[in-house]
mmCIF file of C-alpha atoms in Angstrom:
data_model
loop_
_atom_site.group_PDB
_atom_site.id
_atom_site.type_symbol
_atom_site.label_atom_id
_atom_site.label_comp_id
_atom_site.label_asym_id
_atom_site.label_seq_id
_atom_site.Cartn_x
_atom_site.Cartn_y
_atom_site.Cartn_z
ATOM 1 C CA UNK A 1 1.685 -28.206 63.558
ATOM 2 C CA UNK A 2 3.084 -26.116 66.260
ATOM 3 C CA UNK A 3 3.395 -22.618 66.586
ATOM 4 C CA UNK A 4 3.666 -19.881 64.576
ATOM 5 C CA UNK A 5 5.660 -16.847 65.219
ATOM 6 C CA UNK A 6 5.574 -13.216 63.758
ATOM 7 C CA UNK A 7 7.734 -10.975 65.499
ATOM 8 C CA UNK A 8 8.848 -7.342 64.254
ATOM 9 C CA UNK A 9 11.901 -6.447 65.408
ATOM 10 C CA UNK A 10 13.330 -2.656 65.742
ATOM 11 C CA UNK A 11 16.428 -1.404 67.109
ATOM 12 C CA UNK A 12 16.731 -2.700 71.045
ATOM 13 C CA UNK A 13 13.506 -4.103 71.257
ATOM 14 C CA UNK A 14 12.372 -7.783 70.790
ATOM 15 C CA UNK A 15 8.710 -7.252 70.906
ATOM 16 C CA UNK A 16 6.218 -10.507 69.866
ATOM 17 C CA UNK A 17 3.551 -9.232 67.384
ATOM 18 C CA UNK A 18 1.733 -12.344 67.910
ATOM 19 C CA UNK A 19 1.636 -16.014 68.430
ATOM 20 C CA UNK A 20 -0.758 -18.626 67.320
ATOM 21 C CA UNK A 21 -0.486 -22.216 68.469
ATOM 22 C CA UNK A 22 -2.265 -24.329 65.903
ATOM 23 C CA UNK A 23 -4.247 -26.915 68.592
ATOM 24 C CA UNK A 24 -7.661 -27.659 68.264
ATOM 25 C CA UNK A 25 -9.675 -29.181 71.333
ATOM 26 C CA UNK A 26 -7.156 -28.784 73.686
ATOM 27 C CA UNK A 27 -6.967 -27.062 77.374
ATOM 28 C CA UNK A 28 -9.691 -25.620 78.937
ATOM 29 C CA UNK A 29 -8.242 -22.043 78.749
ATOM 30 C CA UNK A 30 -7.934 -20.537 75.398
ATOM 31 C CA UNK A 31 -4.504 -20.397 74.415
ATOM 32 C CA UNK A 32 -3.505 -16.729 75.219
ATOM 33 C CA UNK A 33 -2.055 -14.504 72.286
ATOM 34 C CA UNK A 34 -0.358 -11.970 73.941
ATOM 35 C CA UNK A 35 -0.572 -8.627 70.944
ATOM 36 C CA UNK A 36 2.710 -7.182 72.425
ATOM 37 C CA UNK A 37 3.022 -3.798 71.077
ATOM 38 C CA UNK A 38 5.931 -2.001 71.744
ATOM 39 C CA UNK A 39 5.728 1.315 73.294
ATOM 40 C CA UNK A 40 6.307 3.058 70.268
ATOM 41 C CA UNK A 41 3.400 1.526 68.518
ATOM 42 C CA UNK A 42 0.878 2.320 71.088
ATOM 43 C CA UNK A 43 1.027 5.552 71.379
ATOM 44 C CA UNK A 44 2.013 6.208 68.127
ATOM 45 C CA UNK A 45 -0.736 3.961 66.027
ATOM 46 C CA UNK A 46 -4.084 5.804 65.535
ATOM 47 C CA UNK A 47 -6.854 3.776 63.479
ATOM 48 C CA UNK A 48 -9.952 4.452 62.469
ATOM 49 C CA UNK A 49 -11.962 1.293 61.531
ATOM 50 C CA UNK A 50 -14.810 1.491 58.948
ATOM 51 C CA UNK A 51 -17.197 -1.438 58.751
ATOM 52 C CA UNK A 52 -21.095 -1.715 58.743
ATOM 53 C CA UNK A 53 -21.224 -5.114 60.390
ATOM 54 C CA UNK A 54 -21.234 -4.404 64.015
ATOM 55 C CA UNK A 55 -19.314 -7.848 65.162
ATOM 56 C CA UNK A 56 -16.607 -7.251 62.257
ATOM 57 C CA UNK A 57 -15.989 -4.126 64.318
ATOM 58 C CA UNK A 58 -16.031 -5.253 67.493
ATOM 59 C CA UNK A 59 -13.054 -7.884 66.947
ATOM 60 C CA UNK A 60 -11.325 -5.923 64.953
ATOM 61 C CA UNK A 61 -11.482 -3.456 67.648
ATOM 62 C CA UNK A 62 -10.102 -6.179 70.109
ATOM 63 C CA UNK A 63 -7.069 -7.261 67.676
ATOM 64 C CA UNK A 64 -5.913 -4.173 66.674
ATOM 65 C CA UNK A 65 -5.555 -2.354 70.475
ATOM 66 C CA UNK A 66 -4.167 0.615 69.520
ATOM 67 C CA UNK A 67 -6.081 3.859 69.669
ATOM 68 C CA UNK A 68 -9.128 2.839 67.620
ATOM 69 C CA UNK A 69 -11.936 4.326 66.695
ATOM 70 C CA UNK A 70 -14.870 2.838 64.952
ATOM 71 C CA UNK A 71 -17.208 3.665 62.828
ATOM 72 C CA UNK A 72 -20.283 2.236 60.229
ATOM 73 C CA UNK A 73 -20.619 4.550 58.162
ATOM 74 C CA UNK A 74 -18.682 5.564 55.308
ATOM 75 C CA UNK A 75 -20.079 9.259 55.522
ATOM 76 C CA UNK A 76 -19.561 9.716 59.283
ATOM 77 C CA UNK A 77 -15.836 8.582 58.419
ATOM 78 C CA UNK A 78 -15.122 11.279 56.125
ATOM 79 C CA UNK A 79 -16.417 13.486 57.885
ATOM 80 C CA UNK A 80 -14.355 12.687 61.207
ATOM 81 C CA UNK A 81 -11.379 12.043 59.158
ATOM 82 C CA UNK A 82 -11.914 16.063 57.698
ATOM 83 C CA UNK A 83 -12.734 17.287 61.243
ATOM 84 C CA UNK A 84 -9.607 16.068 62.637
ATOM 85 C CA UNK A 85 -7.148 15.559 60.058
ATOM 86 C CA UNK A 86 -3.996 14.572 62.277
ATOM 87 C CA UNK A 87 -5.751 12.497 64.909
ATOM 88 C CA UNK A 88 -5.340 9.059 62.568
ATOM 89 C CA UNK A 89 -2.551 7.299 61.186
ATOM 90 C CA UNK A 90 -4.292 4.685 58.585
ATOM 91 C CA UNK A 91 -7.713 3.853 58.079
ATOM 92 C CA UNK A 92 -8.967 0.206 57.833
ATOM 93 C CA UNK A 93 -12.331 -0.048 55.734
ATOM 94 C CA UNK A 94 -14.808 -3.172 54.432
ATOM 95 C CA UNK A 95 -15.028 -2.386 50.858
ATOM 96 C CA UNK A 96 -18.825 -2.130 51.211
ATOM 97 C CA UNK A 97 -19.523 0.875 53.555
ATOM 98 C CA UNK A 98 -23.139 2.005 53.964
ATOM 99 C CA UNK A 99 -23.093 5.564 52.566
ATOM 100 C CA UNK A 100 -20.792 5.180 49.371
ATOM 101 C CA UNK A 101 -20.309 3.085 46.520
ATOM 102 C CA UNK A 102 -18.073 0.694 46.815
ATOM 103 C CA UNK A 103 -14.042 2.536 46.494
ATOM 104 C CA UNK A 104 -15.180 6.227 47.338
ATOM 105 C CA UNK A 105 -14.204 6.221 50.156
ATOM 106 C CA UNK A 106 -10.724 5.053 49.513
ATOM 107 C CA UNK A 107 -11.029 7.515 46.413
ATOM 108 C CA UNK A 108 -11.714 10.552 49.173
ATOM 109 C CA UNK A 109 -9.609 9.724 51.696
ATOM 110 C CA UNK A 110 -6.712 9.121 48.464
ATOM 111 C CA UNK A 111 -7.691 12.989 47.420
ATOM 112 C CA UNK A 112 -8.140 14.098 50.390
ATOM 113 C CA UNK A 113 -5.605 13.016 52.815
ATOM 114 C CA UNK A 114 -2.149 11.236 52.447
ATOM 115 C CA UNK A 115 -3.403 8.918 55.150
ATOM 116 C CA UNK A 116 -2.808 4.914 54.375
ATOM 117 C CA UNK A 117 -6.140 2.868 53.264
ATOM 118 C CA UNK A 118 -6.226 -0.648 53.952
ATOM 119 C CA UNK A 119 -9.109 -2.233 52.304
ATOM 120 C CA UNK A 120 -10.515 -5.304 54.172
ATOM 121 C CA UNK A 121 -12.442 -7.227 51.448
ATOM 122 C CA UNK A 122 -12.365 -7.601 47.755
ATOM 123 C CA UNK A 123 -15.383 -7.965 46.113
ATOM 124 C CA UNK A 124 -19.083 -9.698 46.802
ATOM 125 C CA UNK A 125 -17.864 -13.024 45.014
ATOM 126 C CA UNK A 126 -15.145 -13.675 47.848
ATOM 127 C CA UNK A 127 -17.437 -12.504 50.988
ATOM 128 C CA UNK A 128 -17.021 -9.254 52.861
ATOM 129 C CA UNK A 129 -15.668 -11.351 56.508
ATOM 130 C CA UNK A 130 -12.438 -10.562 58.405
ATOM 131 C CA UNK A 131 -9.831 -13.103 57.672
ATOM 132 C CA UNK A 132 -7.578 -12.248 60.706
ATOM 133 C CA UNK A 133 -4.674 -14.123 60.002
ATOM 134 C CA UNK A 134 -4.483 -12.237 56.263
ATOM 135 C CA UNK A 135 -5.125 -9.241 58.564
ATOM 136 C CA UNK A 136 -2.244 -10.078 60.697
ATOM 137 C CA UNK A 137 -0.178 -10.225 57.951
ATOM 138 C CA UNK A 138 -1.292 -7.264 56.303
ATOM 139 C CA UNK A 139 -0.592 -5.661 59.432
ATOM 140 C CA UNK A 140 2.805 -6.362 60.188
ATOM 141 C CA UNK A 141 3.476 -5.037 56.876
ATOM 142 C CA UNK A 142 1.819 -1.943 57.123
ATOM 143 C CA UNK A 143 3.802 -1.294 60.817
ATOM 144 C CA UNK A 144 7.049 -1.772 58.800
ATOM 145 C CA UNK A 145 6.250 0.295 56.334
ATOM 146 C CA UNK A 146 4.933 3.110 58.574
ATOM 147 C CA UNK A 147 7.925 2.502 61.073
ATOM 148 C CA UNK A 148 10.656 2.241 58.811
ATOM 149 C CA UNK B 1 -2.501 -30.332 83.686
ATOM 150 C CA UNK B 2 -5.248 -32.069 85.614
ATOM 151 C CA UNK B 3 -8.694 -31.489 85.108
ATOM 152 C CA UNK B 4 -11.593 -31.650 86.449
ATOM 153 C CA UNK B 5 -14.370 -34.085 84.855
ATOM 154 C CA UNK B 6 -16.429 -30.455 83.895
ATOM 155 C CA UNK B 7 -13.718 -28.690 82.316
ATOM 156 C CA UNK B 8 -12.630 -32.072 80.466
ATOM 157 C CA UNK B 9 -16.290 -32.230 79.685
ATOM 158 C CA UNK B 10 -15.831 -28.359 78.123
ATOM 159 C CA UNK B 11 -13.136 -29.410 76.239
ATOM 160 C CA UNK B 12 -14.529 -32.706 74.715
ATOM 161 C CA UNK B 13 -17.754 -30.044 73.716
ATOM 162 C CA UNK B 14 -15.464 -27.649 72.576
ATOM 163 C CA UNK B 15 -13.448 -30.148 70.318
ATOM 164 C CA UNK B 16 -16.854 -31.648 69.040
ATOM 165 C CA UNK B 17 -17.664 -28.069 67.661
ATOM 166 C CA UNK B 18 -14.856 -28.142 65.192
ATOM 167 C CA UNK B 19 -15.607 -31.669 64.493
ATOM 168 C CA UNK B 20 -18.348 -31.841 63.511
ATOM 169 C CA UNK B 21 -17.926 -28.872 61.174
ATOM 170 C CA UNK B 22 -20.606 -26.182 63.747
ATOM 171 C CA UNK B 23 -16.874 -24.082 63.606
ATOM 172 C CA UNK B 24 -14.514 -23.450 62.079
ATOM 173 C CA UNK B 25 -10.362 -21.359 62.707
ATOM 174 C CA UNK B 26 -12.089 -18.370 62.670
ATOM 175 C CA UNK B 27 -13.615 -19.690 65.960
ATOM 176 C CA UNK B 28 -9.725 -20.130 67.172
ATOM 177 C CA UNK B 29 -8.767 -16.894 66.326
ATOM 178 C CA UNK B 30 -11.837 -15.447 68.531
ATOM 179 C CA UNK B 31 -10.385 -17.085 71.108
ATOM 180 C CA UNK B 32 -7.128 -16.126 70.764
ATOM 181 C CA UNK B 33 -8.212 -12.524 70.852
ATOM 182 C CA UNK B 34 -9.563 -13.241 74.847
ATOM 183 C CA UNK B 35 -7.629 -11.953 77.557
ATOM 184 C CA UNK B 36 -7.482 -10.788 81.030
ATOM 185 C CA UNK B 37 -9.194 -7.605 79.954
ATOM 186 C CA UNK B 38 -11.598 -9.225 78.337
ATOM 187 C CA UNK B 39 -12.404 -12.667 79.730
ATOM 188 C CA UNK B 40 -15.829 -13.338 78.258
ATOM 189 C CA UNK B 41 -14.828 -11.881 74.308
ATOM 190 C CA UNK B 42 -15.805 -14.639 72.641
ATOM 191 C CA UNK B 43 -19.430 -14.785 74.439
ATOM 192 C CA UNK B 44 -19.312 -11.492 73.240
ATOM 193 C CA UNK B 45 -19.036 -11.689 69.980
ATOM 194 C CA UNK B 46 -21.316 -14.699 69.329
ATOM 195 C CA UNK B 47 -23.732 -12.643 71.534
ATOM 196 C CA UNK B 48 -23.525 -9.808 69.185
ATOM 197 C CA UNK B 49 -23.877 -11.347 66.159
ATOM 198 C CA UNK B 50 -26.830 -13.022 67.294
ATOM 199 C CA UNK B 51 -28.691 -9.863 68.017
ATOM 200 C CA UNK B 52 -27.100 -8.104 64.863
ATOM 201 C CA UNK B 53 -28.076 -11.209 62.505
ATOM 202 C CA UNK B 54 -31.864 -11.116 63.579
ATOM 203 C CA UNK B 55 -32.303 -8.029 61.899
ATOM 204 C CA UNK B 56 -30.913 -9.418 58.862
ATOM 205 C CA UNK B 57 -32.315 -12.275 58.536
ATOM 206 C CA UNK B 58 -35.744 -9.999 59.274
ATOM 207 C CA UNK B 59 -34.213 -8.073 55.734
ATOM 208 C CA UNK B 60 -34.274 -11.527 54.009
ATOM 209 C CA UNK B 61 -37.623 -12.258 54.998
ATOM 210 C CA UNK B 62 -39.162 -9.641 54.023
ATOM 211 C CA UNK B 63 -37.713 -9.597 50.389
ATOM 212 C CA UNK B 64 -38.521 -13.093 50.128
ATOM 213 C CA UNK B 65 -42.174 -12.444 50.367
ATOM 214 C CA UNK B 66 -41.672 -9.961 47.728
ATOM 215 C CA UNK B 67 -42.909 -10.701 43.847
ATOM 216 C CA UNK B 68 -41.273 -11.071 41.952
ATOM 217 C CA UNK B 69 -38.223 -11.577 43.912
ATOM 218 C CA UNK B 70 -35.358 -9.142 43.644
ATOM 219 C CA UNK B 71 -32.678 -11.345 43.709
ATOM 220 C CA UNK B 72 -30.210 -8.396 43.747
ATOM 221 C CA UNK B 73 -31.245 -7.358 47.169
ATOM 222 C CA UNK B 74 -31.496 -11.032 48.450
ATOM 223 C CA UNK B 75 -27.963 -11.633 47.482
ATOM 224 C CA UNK B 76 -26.660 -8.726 48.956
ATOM 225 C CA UNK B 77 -28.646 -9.444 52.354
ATOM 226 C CA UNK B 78 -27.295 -12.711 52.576
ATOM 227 C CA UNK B 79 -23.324 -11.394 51.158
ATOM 228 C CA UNK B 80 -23.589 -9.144 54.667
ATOM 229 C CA UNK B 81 -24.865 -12.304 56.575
ATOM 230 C CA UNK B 82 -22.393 -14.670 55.425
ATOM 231 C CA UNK B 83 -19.542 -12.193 55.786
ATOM 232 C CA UNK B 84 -20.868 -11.944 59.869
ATOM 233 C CA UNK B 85 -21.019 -15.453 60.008
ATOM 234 C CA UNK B 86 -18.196 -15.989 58.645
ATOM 235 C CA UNK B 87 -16.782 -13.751 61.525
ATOM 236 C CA UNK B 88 -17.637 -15.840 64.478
ATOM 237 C CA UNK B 89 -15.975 -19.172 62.576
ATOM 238 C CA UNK B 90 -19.981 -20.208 61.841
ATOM 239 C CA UNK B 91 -18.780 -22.941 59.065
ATOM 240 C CA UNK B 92 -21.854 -24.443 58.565
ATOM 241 C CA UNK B 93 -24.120 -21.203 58.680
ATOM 242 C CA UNK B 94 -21.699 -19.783 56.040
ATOM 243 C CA UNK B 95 -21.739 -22.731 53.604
ATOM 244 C CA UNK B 96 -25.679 -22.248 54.069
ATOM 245 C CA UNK B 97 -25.446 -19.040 52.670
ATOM 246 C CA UNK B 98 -23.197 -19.592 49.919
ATOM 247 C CA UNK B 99 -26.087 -22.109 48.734
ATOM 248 C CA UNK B 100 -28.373 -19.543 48.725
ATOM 249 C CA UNK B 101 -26.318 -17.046 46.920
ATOM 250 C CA UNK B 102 -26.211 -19.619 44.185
ATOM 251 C CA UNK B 103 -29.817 -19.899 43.548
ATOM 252 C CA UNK B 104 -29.766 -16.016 43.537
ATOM 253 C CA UNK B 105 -27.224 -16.443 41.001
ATOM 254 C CA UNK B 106 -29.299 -18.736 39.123
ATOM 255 C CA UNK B 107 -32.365 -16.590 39.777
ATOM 256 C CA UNK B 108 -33.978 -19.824 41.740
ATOM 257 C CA UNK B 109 -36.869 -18.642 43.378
ATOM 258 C CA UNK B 110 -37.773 -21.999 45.006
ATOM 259 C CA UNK B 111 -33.938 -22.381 45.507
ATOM 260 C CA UNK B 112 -34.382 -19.398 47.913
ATOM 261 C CA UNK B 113 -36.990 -19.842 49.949
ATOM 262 C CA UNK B 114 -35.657 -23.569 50.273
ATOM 263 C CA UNK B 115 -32.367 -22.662 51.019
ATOM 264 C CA UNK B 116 -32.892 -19.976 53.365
ATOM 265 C CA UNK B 117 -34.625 -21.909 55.836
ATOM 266 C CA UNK B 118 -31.644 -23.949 56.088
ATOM 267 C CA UNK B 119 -29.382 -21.074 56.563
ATOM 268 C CA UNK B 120 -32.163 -20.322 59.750
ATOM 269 C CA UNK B 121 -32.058 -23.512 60.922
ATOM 270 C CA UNK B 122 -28.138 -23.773 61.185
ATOM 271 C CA UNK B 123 -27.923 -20.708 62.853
ATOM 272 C CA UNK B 124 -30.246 -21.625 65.517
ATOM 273 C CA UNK B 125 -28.574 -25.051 65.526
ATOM 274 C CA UNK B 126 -25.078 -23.589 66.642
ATOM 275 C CA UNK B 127 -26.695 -20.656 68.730
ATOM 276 C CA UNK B 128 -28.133 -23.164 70.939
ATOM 277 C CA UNK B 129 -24.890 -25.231 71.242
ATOM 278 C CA UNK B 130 -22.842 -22.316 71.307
ATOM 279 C CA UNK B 131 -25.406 -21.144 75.043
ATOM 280 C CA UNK B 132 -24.614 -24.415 75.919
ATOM 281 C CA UNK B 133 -20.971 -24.337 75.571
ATOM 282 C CA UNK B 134 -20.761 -21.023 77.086
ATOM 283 C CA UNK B 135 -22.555 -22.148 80.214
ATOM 284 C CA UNK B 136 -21.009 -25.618 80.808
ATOM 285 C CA UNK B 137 -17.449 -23.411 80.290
ATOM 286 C CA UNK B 138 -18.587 -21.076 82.944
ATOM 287 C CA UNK B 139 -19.301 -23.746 85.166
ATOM 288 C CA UNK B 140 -16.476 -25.636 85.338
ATOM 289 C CA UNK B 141 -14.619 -21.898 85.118
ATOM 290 C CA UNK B 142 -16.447 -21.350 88.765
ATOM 291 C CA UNK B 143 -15.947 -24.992 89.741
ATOM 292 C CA UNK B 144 -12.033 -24.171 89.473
#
């Protein structure tokens, strides 16, 4: 029980990621989780979200807070991602895109740019839905690695 | 922190919810996602995947009244609906649907058509608690 706490820290900075306190049933208010990016992260981060299912996008456009941009279609995505090449710094994509098979787009984008893919789901057996607390954690390691 | 007897009401609801197995972390993390920017997010969401998840259940429908029954399509239909479910913390909904993706599996016609109205009826179930929730919580937000 109690809370958990990822933090990332850089030099002279001590900026909370996130923090989830573990209480069911309890105040009225929800219990706030204050997504503290650091400056350098929020202006820097560009995302473009891929996912068909329009309330997958909509929270994921919520968590994530950088500068986002969504989209449900695997084809439209490409084609953005061609148009303007340097405008995103990782893509985030459900597996199962309208528009292509299954891993072409992570194939494309792979050929195509040298942007990082994160693929949200695995496949049918486990069920395409956003596990944000894997996210989270996927997250925070994908910030390091593009920080560092 | 005191409360008053609506917003203690709220939370009893709220705790009920996850109780009685209607929701389930994913719920949590919806609400951990609201802030001052966006007050009402978790309304939101439900909201959305109400209207999104009419049109898919529409999908199912349909290819249920198909012969013979493509249980291909079925089971991807109900892989997208689960996997929005799934999203707003709908626990019982989802396990619903994972019953039905086992008589797809097992190429159960009657196992379908069975099934699926008990994915239906779940999700009505919790929409109508959910509008419930929602409004007593806005009450006892105004009776602050």
């Amino acid at each position: 029980m109690g809370g958990e706490t990822h933090t990332i820290r850089r030099e002279g900075e001590v900026p909370e990621f996130w923090r989830k306190d573990n209480r069911l049933g309890g105040t009225n208010k929800p219990y706030k989780v204050n997504v503290v990016v650091s400056d350098q992260f929020s202006t820097g981060l560009k995302v473009l979200v891929v996912d068909d299912d329009v309330t997958r996008l909509r929270i994921l456009e919520q968590m994530l807070r950088y500068h986002v941009t969504t989209c449900s279609q695997a084809t439209i995505a490409l084609n953005i991602l061609r148009e303007k090449k340097d405008c995103f710094d990782i893509v985030l994509s459900d597996a199962r895109v309208p528009g292509m098979i299954d891993y072409k787009l992570l194939e494309h984008v792979g050929l195509e740019t040298d942007l990082p893919i994160i693929m949200m789901s695995a496949d049918g057996r486990t069920g395409a839905f956003v596990r944000i607390e894997a996210l989270k954690n996927i997250w925070q390691y994908v910030v390091r690695k593009i920080t560092l | 922190m005191e409360r008053n007897p609506l917003q203690r009401q709220v939370a009893y609801m709220r705790r009920s919810l996850f109780d009685q197995g209607y929701l389930d972390e994913q719920f949590v993390q919806l609400e951990d996602l609201q802030d001052d920017a966006n007050p009402n997010f978790v309304e939101e969401i439900v909201t959305l995947f109400y209207t999104d998840s009419a049109r898919l259940i529409h999908n199912i429908e349909q290819a249920l009244e198909s012969r013979p029954l493509d249980f291909i399509r079925l089971d991807d239909y109900m892989h997208q609906f689960k996997g929005s479910s799934s999203s707003i913390g709908a626990k019982k909904v989802k396990n619903e649907c994972t019953q039905f993706r086992e008589h797809c599996s097992a190429r159960s016609a009657e196992g379908c058509v069975r099934t699926f109205q008990q994915v239906k009826q779940e999700h009505t179930i919790l929409r109508r608690k959910l509008e419930t929730y929602f409004q007593l919580a806005r009450q006892a937000g105004l009776a602050n």
